[in-house]
PDB file of C-alpha atoms and ligand atoms in Angstrom:
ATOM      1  CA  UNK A   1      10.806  36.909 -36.287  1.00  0.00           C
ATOM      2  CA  UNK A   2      10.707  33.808 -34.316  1.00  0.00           C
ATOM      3  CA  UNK A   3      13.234  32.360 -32.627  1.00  0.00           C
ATOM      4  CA  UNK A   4      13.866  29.423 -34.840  1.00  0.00           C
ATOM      5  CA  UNK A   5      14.236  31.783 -37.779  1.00  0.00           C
ATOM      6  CA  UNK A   6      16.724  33.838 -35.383  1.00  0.00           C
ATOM      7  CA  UNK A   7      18.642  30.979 -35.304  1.00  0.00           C
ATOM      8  CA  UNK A   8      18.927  29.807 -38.763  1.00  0.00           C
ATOM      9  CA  UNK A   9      19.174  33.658 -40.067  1.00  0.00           C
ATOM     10  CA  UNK A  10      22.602  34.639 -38.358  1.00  0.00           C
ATOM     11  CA  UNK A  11      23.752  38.448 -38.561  1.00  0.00           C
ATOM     12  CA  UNK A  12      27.959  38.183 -38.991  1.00  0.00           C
ATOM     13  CA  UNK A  13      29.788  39.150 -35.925  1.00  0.00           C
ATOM     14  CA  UNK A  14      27.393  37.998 -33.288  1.00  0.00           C
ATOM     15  CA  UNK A  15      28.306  34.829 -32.745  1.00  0.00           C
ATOM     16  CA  UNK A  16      31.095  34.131 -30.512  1.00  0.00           C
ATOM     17  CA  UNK A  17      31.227  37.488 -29.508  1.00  0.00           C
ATOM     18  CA  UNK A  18      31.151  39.039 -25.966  1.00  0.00           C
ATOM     19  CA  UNK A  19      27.889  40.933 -25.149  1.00  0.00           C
ATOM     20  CA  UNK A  20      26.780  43.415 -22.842  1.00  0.00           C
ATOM     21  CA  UNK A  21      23.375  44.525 -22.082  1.00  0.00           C
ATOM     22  CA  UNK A  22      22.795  47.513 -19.306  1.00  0.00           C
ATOM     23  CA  UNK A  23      19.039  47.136 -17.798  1.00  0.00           C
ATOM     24  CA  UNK A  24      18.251  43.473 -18.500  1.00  0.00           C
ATOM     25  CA  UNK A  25      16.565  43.286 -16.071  1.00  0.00           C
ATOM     26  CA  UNK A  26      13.319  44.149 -17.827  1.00  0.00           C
ATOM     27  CA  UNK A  27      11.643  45.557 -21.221  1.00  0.00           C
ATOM     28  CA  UNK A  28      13.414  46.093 -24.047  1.00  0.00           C
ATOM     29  CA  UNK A  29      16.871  44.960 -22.722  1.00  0.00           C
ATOM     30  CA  UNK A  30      15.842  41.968 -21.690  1.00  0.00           C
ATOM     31  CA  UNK A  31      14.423  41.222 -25.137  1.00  0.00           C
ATOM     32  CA  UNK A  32      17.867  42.768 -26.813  1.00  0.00           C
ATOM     33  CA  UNK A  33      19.406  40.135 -24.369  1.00  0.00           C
ATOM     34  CA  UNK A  34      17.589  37.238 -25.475  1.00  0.00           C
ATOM     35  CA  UNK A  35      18.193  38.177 -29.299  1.00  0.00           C
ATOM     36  CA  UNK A  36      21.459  38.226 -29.056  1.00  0.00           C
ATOM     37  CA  UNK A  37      22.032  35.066 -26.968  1.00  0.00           C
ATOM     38  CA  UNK A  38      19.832  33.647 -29.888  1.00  0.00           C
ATOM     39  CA  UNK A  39      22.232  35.036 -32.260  1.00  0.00           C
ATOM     40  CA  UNK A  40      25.437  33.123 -30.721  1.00  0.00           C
ATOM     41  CA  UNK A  41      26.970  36.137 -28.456  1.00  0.00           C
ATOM     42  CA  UNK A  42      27.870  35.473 -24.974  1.00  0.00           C
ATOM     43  CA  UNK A  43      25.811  37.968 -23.324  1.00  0.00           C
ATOM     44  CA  UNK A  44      26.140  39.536 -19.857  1.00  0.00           C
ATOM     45  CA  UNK A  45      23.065  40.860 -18.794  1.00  0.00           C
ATOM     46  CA  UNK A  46      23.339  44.370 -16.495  1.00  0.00           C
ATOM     47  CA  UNK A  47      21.093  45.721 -13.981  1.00  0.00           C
ATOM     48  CA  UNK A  48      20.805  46.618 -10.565  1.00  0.00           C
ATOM     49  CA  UNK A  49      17.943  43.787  -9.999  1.00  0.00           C
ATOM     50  CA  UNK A  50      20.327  41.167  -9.621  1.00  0.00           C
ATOM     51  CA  UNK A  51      17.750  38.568  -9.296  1.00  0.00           C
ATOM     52  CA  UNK A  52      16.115  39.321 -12.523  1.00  0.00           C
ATOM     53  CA  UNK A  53      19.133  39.260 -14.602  1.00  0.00           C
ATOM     54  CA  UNK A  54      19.896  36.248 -12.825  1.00  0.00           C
ATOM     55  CA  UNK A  55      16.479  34.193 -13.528  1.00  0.00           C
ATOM     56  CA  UNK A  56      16.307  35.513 -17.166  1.00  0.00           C
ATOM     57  CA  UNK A  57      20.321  34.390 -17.892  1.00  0.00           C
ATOM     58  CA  UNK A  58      19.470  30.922 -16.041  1.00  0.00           C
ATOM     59  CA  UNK A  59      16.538  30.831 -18.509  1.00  0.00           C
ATOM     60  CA  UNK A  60      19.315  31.196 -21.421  1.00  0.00           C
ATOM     61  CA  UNK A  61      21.808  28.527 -20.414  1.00  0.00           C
ATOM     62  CA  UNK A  62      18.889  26.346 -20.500  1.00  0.00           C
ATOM     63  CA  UNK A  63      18.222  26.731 -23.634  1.00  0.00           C
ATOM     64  CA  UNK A  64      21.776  26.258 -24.568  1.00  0.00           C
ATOM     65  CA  UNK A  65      22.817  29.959 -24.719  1.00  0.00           C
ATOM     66  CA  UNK A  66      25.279  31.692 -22.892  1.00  0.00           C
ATOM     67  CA  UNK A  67      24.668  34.254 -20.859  1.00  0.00           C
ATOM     68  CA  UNK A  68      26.068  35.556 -17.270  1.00  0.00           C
ATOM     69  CA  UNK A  69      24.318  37.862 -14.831  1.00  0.00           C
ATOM     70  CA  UNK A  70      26.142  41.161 -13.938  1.00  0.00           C
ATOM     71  CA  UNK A  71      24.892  43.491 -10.973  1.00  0.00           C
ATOM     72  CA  UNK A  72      25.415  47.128 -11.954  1.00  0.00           C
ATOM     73  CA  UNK A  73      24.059  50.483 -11.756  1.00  0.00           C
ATOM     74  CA  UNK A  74      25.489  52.613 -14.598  1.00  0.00           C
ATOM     75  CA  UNK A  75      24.531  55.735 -12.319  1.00  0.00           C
ATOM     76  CA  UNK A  76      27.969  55.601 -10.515  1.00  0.00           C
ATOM     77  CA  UNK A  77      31.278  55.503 -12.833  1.00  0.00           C
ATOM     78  CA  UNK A  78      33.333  54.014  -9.702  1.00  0.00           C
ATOM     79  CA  UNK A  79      30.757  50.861  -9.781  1.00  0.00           C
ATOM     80  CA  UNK A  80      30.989  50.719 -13.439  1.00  0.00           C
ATOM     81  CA  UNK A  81      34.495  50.893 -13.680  1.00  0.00           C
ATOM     82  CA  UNK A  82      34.288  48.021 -10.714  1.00  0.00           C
ATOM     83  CA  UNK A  83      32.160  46.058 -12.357  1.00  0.00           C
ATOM     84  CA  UNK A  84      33.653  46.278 -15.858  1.00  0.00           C
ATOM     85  CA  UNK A  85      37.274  46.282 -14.880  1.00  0.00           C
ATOM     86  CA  UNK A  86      39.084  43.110 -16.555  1.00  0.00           C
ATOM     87  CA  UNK A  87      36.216  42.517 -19.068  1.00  0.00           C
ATOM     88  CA  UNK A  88      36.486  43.157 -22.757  1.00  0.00           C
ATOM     89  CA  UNK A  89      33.163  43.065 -24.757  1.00  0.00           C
ATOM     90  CA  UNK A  90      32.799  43.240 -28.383  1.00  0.00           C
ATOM     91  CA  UNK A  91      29.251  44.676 -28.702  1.00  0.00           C
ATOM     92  CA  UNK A  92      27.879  46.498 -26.073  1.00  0.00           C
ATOM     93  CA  UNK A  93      24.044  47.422 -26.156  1.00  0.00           C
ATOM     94  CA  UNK A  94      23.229  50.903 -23.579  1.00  0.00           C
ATOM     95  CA  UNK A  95      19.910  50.449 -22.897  1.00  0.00           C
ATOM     96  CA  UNK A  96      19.635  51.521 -19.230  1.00  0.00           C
ATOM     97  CA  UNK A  97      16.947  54.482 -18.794  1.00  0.00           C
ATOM     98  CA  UNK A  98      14.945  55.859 -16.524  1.00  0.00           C
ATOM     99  CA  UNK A  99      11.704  57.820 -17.515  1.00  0.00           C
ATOM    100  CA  UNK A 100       9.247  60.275 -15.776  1.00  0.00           C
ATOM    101  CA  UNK A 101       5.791  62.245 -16.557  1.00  0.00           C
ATOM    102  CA  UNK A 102       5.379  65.680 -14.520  1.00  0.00           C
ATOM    103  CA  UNK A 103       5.404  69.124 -15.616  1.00  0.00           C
ATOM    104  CA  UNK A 104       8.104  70.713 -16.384  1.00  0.00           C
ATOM    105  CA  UNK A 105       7.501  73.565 -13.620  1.00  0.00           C
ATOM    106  CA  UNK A 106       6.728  70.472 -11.103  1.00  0.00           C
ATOM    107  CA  UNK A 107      10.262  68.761 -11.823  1.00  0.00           C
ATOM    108  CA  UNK A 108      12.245  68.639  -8.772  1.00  0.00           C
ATOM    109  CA  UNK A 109      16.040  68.597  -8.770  1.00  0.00           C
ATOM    110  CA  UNK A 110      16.115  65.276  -7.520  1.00  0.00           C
ATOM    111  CA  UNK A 111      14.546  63.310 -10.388  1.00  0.00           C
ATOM    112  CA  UNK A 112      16.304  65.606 -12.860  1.00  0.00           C
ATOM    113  CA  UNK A 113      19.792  64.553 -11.482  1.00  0.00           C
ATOM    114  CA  UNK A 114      18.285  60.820 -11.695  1.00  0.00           C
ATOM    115  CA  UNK A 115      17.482  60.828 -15.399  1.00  0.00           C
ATOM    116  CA  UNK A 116      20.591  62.778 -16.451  1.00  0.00           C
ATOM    117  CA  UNK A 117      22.807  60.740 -13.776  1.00  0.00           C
ATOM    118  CA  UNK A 118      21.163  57.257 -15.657  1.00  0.00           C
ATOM    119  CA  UNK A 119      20.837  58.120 -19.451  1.00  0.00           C
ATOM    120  CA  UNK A 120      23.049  60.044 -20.520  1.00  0.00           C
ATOM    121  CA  UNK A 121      26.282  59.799 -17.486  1.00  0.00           C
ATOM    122  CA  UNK A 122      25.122  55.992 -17.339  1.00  0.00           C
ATOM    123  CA  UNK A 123      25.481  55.682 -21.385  1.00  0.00           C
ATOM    124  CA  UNK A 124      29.198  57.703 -20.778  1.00  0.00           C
ATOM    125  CA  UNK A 125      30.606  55.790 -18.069  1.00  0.00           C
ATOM    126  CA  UNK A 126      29.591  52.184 -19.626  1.00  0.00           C
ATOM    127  CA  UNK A 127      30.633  53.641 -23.650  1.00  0.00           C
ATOM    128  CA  UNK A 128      33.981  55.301 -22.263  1.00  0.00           C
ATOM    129  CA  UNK A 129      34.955  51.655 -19.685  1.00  0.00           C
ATOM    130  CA  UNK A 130      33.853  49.317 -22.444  1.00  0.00           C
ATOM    131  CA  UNK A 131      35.430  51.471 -25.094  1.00  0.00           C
ATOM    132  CA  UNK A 132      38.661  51.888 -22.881  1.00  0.00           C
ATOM    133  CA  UNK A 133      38.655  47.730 -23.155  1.00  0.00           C
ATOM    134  CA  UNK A 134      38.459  47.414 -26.550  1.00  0.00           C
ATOM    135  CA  UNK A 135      41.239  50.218 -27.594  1.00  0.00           C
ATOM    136  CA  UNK A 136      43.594  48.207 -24.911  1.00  0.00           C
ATOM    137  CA  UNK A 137      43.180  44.901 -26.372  1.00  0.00           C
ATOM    138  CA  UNK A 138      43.055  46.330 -30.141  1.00  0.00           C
ATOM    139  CA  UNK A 139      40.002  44.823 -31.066  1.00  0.00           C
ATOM    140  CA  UNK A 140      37.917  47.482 -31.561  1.00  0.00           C
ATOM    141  CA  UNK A 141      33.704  46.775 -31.120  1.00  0.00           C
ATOM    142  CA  UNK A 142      30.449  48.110 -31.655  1.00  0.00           C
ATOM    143  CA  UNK A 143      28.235  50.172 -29.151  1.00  0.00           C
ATOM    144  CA  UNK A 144      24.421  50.818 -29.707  1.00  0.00           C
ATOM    145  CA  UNK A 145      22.772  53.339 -27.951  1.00  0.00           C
ATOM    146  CA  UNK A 146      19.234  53.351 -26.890  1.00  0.00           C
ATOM    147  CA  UNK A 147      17.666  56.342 -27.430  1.00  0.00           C
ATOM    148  CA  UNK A 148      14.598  57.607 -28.142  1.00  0.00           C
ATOM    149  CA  UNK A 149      12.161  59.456 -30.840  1.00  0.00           C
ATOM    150  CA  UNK A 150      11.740  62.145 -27.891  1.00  0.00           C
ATOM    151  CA  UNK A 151      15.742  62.648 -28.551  1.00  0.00           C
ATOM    152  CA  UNK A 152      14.497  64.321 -31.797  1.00  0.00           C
ATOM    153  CA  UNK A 153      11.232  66.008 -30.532  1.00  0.00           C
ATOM    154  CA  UNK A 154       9.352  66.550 -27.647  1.00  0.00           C
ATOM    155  CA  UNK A 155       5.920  66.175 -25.948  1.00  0.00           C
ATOM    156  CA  UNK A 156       4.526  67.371 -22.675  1.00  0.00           C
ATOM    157  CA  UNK A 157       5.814  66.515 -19.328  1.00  0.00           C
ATOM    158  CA  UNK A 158       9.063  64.875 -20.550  1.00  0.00           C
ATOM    159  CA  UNK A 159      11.385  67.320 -20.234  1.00  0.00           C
ATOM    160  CA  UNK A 160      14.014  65.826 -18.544  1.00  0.00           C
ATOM    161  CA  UNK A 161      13.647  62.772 -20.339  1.00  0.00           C
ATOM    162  CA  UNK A 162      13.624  64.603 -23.886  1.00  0.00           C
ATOM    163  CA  UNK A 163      16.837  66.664 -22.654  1.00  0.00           C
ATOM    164  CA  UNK A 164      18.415  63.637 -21.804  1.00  0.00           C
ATOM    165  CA  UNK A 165      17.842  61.548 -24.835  1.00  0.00           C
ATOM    166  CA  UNK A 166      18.778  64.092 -27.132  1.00  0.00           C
ATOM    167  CA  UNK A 167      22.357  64.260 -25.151  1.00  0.00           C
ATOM    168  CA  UNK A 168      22.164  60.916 -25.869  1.00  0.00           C
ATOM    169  CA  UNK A 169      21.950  61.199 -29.996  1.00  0.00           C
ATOM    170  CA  UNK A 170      25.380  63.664 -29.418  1.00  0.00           C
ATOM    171  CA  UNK A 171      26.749  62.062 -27.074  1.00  0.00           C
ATOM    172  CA  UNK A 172      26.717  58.637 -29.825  1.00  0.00           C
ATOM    173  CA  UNK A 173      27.883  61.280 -32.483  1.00  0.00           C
ATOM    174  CA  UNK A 174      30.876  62.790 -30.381  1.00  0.00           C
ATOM    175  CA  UNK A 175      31.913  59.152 -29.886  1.00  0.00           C
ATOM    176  CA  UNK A 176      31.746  58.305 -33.053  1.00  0.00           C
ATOM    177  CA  UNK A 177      34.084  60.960 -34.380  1.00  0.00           C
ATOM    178  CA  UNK A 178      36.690  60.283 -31.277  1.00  0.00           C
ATOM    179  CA  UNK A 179      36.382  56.530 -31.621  1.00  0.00           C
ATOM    180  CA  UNK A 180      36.795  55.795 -35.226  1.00  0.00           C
ATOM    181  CA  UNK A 181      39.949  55.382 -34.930  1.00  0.00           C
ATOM    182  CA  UNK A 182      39.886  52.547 -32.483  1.00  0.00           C
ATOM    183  CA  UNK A 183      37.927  50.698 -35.060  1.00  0.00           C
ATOM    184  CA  UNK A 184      34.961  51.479 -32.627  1.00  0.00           C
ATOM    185  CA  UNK A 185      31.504  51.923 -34.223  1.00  0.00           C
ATOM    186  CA  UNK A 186      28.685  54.142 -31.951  1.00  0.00           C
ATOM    187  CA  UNK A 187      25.391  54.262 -32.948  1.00  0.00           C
ATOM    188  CA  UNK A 188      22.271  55.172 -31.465  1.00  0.00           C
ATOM    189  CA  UNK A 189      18.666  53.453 -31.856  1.00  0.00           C
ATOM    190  CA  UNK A 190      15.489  55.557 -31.298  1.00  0.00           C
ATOM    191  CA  UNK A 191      12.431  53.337 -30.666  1.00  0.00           C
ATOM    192  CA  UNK A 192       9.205  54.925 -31.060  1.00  0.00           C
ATOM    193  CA  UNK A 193       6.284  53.683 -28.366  1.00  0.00           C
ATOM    194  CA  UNK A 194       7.082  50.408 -27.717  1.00  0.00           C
ATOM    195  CA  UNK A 195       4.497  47.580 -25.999  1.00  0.00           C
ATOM    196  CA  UNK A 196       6.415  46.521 -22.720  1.00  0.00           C
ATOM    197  CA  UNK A 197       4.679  45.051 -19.199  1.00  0.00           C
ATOM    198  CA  UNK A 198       5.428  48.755 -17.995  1.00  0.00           C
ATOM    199  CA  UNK A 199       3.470  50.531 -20.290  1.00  0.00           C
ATOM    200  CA  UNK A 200       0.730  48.350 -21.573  1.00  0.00           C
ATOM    201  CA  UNK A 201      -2.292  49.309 -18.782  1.00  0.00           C
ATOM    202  CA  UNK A 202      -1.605  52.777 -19.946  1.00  0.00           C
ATOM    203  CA  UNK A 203      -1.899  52.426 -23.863  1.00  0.00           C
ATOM    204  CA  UNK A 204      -4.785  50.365 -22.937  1.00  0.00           C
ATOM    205  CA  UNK A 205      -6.670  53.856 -21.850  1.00  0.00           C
ATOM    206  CA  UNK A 206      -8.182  56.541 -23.984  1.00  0.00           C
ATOM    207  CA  UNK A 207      -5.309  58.523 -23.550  1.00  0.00           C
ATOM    208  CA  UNK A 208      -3.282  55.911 -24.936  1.00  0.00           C
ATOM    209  CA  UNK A 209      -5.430  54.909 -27.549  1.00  0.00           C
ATOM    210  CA  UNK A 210      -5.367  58.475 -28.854  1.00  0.00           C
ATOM    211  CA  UNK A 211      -1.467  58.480 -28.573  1.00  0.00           C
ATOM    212  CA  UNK A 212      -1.368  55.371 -30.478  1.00  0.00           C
ATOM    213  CA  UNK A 213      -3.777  57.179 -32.959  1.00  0.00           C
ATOM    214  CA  UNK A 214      -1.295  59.886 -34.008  1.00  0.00           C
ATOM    215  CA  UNK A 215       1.289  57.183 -34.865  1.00  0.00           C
ATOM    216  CA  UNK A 216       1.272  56.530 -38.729  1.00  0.00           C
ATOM    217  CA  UNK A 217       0.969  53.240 -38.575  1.00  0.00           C
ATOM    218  CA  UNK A 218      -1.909  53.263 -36.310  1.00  0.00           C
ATOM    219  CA  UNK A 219      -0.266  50.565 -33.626  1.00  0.00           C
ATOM    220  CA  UNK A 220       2.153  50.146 -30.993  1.00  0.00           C
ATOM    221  CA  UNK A 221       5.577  48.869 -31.864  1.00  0.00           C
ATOM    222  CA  UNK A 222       6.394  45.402 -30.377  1.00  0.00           C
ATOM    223  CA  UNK A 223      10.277  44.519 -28.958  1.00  0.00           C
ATOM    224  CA  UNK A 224      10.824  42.474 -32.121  1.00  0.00           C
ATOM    225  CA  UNK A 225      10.324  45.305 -34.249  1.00  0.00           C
ATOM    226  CA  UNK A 226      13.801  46.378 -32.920  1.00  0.00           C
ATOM    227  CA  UNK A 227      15.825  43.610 -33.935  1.00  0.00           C
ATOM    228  CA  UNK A 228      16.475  44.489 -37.470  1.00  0.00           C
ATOM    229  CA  UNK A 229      18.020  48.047 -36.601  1.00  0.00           C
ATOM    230  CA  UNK A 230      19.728  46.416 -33.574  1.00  0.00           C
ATOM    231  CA  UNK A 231      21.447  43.600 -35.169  1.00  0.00           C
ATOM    232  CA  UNK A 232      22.100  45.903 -38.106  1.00  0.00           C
ATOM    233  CA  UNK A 233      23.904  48.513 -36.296  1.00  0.00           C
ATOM    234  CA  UNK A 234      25.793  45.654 -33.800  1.00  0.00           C
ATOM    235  CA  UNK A 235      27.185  42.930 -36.532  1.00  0.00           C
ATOM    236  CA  UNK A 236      29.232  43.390 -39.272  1.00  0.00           C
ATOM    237  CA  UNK A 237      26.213  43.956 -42.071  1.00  0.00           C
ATOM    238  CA  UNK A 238      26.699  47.704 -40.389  1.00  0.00           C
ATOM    239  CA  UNK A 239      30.537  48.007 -40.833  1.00  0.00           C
ATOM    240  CA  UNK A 240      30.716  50.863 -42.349  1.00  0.00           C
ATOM    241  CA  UNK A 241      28.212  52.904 -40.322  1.00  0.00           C
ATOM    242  CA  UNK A 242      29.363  54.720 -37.081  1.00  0.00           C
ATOM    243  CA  UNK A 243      27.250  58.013 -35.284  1.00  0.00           C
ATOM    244  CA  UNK A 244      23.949  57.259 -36.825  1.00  0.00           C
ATOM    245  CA  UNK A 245      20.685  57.266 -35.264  1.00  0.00           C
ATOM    246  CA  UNK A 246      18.419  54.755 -36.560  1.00  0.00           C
ATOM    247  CA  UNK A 247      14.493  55.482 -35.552  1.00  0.00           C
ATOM    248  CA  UNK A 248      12.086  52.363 -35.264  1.00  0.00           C
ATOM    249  CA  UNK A 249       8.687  53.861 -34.955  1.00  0.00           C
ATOM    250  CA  UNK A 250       5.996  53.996 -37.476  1.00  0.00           C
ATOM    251  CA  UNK A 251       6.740  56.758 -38.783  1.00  0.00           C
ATOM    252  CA  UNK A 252       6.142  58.778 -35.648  1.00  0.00           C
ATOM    253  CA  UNK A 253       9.094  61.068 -36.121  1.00  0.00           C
ATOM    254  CA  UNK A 254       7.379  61.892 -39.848  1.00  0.00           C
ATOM    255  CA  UNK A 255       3.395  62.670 -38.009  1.00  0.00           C
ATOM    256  CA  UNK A 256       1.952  65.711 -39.325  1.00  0.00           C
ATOM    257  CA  UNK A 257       2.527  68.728 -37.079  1.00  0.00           C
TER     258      UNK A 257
HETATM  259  N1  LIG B 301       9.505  51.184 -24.150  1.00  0.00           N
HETATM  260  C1  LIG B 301       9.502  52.218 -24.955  1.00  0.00           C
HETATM  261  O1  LIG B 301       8.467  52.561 -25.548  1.00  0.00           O
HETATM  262  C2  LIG B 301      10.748  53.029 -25.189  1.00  0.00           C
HETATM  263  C3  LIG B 301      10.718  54.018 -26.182  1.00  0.00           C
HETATM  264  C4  LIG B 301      11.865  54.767 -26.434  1.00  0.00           C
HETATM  265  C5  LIG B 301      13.026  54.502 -25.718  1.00  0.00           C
HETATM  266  N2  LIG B 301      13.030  53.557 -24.738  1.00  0.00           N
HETATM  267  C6  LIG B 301      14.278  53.346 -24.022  1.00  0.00           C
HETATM  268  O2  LIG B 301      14.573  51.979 -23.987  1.00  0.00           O
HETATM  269  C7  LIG B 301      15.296  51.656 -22.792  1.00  0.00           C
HETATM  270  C8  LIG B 301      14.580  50.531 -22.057  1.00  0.00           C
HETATM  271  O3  LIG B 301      13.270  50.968 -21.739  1.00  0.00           O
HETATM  272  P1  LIG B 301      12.125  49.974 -21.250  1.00  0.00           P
HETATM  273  O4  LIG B 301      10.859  50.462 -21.843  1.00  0.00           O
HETATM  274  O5  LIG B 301      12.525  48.577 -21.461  1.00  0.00           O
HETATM  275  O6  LIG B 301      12.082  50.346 -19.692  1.00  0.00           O
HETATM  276  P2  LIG B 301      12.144  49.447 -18.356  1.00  0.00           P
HETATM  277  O7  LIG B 301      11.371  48.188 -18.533  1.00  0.00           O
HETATM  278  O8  LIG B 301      11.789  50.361 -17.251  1.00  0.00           O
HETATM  279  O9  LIG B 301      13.672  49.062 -18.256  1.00  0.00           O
HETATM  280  C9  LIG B 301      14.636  49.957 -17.832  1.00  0.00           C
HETATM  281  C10 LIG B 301      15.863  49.161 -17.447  1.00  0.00           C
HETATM  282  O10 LIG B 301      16.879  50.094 -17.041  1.00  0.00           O
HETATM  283  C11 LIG B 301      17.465  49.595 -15.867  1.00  0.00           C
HETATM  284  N3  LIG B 301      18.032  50.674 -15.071  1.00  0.00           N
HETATM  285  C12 LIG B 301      17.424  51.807 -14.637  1.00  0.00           C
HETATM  286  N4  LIG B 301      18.284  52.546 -13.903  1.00  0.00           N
HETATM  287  C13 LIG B 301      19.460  51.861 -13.880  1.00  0.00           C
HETATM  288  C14 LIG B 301      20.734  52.086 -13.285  1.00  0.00           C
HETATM  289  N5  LIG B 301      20.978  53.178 -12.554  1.00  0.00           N
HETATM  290  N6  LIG B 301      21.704  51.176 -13.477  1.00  0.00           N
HETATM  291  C15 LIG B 301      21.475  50.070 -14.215  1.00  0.00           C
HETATM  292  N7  LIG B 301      20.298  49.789 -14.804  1.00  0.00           N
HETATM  293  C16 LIG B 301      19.303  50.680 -14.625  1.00  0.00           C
HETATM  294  C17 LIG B 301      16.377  48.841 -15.134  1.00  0.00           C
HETATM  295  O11 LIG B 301      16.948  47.824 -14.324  1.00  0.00           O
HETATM  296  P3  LIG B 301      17.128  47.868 -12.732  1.00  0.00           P
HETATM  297  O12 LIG B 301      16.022  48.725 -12.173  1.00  0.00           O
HETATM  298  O13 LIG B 301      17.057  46.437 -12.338  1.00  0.00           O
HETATM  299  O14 LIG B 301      18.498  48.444 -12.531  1.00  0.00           O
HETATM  300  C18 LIG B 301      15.614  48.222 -16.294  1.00  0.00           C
HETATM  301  O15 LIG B 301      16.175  46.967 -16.618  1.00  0.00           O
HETATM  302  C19 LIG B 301      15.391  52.958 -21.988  1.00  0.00           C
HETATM  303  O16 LIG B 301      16.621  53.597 -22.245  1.00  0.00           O
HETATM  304  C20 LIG B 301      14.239  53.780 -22.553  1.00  0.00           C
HETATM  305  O17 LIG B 301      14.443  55.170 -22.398  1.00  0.00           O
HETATM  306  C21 LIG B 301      11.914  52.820 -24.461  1.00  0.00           C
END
């Protein structure tokens, strides 16, 4: 979808609303970011790169969005709690992640602790301050978290990564249940391969070709092909749908074993 059609095609309960997006600063938040400026939501973009954040929500007001840079590393629940504290956001997209490729016998302790300590304590501490906002000021909200297809099943050299996004789909189901009440919705969105600038030299090679080859429909998914589950599962067309984990990926999840 363009961007003009964005803007005359307006999901209910974007608009107006208070946004936050963890790891803006690149990829697929920064996309999510843009969306839902384009949607009407005043977005505050998260991620440790402070400058990024800052060029891409510059970029935003000058197109007559608003959006506000926020420096944050989800890692640490004291500087998320910092960070957060006083802020009350209506949707809040968790799309912070770290990956890594090495065997599973070649994994040291270190770069475990960093992919749990990002996606899945990262996705706890921002849910459980944002959610802790919303309950206060009785407004309840919706959270999406990003996930991913490897949540569901795995591949080589991903271990970590697969662990942690599958805490990730229970995590967004646990939440769910407990938050309900609170009139907060959690949901969790599991993109398939996705084209970004960090992984395009590397689908570009045989090995990625032939990755790209056992995907049903034969191509890599773009950033816009997330905006229909996103905006479903943030605005009020998804009301009545809480712990859910919507997969946007060509049917990957579905290739023949
Ligand atoms: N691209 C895909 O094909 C794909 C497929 C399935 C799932 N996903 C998921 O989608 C999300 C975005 O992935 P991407 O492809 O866009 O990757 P990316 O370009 O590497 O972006 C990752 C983002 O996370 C941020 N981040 C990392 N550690 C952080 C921390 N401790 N605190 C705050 N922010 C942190 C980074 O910002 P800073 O370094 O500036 O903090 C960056 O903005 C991830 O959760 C990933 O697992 C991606």
């Amino acid at each position: 979808m363009t961007q003009a059609e964005h803007e005359t095609n307006s999901w209910p309960g974007i608009a107006g609303r208070m946004a936050l997006v963890t790891g803006a600063s690149s990829g697929l938040g920064s996309h999510f970011a843009k969306v839902l400026a384009v949607q009407g939501a005043h977005v505050v973009a998260a991620a440790r790169r402070i400058d990024r954040v800052e060029a891409l929500c510059a970029d935003l007001r000058d197109q007559g969005h608003q959006a506000t840079p926020l420096a944050l590393d989800v890692s640490s629940a004291d500087a998320v709690a910092g960070a957060l504290r006083g802020q009350v956001f209506d949707l809040v997209v968790n799309n912070a992640g770290v990956s890594h490729s090495c065997a599973a016998l070649d994994l040291d302790a270190d770069t475990l602790d960093q992919v749990i300590d990002t996606n899945v304590k990262g996705v706890f501490h921002v849910a459980r301050a944002t959610a802790a906002a919303m309950r206060d000021a009785g407004r309840g909200g919706s959270i999406v978290n990003i996930a991913s297809i490897l949540g569901s099943r795995v591949s080589g050299h991903v271990a970590a990564y697969a662990a942690s996004k599958g805490a990730v789909l229970q995590l967004t189901r646990a939440l769910a249940l407990e938050w309900a009440r609170h009139g907060i919705r959690v949901n969790a969105l599991s993109p398939g391969y996705i084209e970004t600038e960090l992984n395009r030299d590397f689908f570009a090679t045989d090995k990625g070709q032939a990755l790209i080859g056992r995907v049903p429909q034969r191509r890599l998914g773009q950033p816009q092909d997330l905006d229909g589950a996103l905006l479903l599962l943030l605005s009020d067309m998804g009301r009545f749908m809480t712990g859910v984990d919507i997969a946007v990926d060509g049917g990957h999840l579905v290739s023949s074993l």
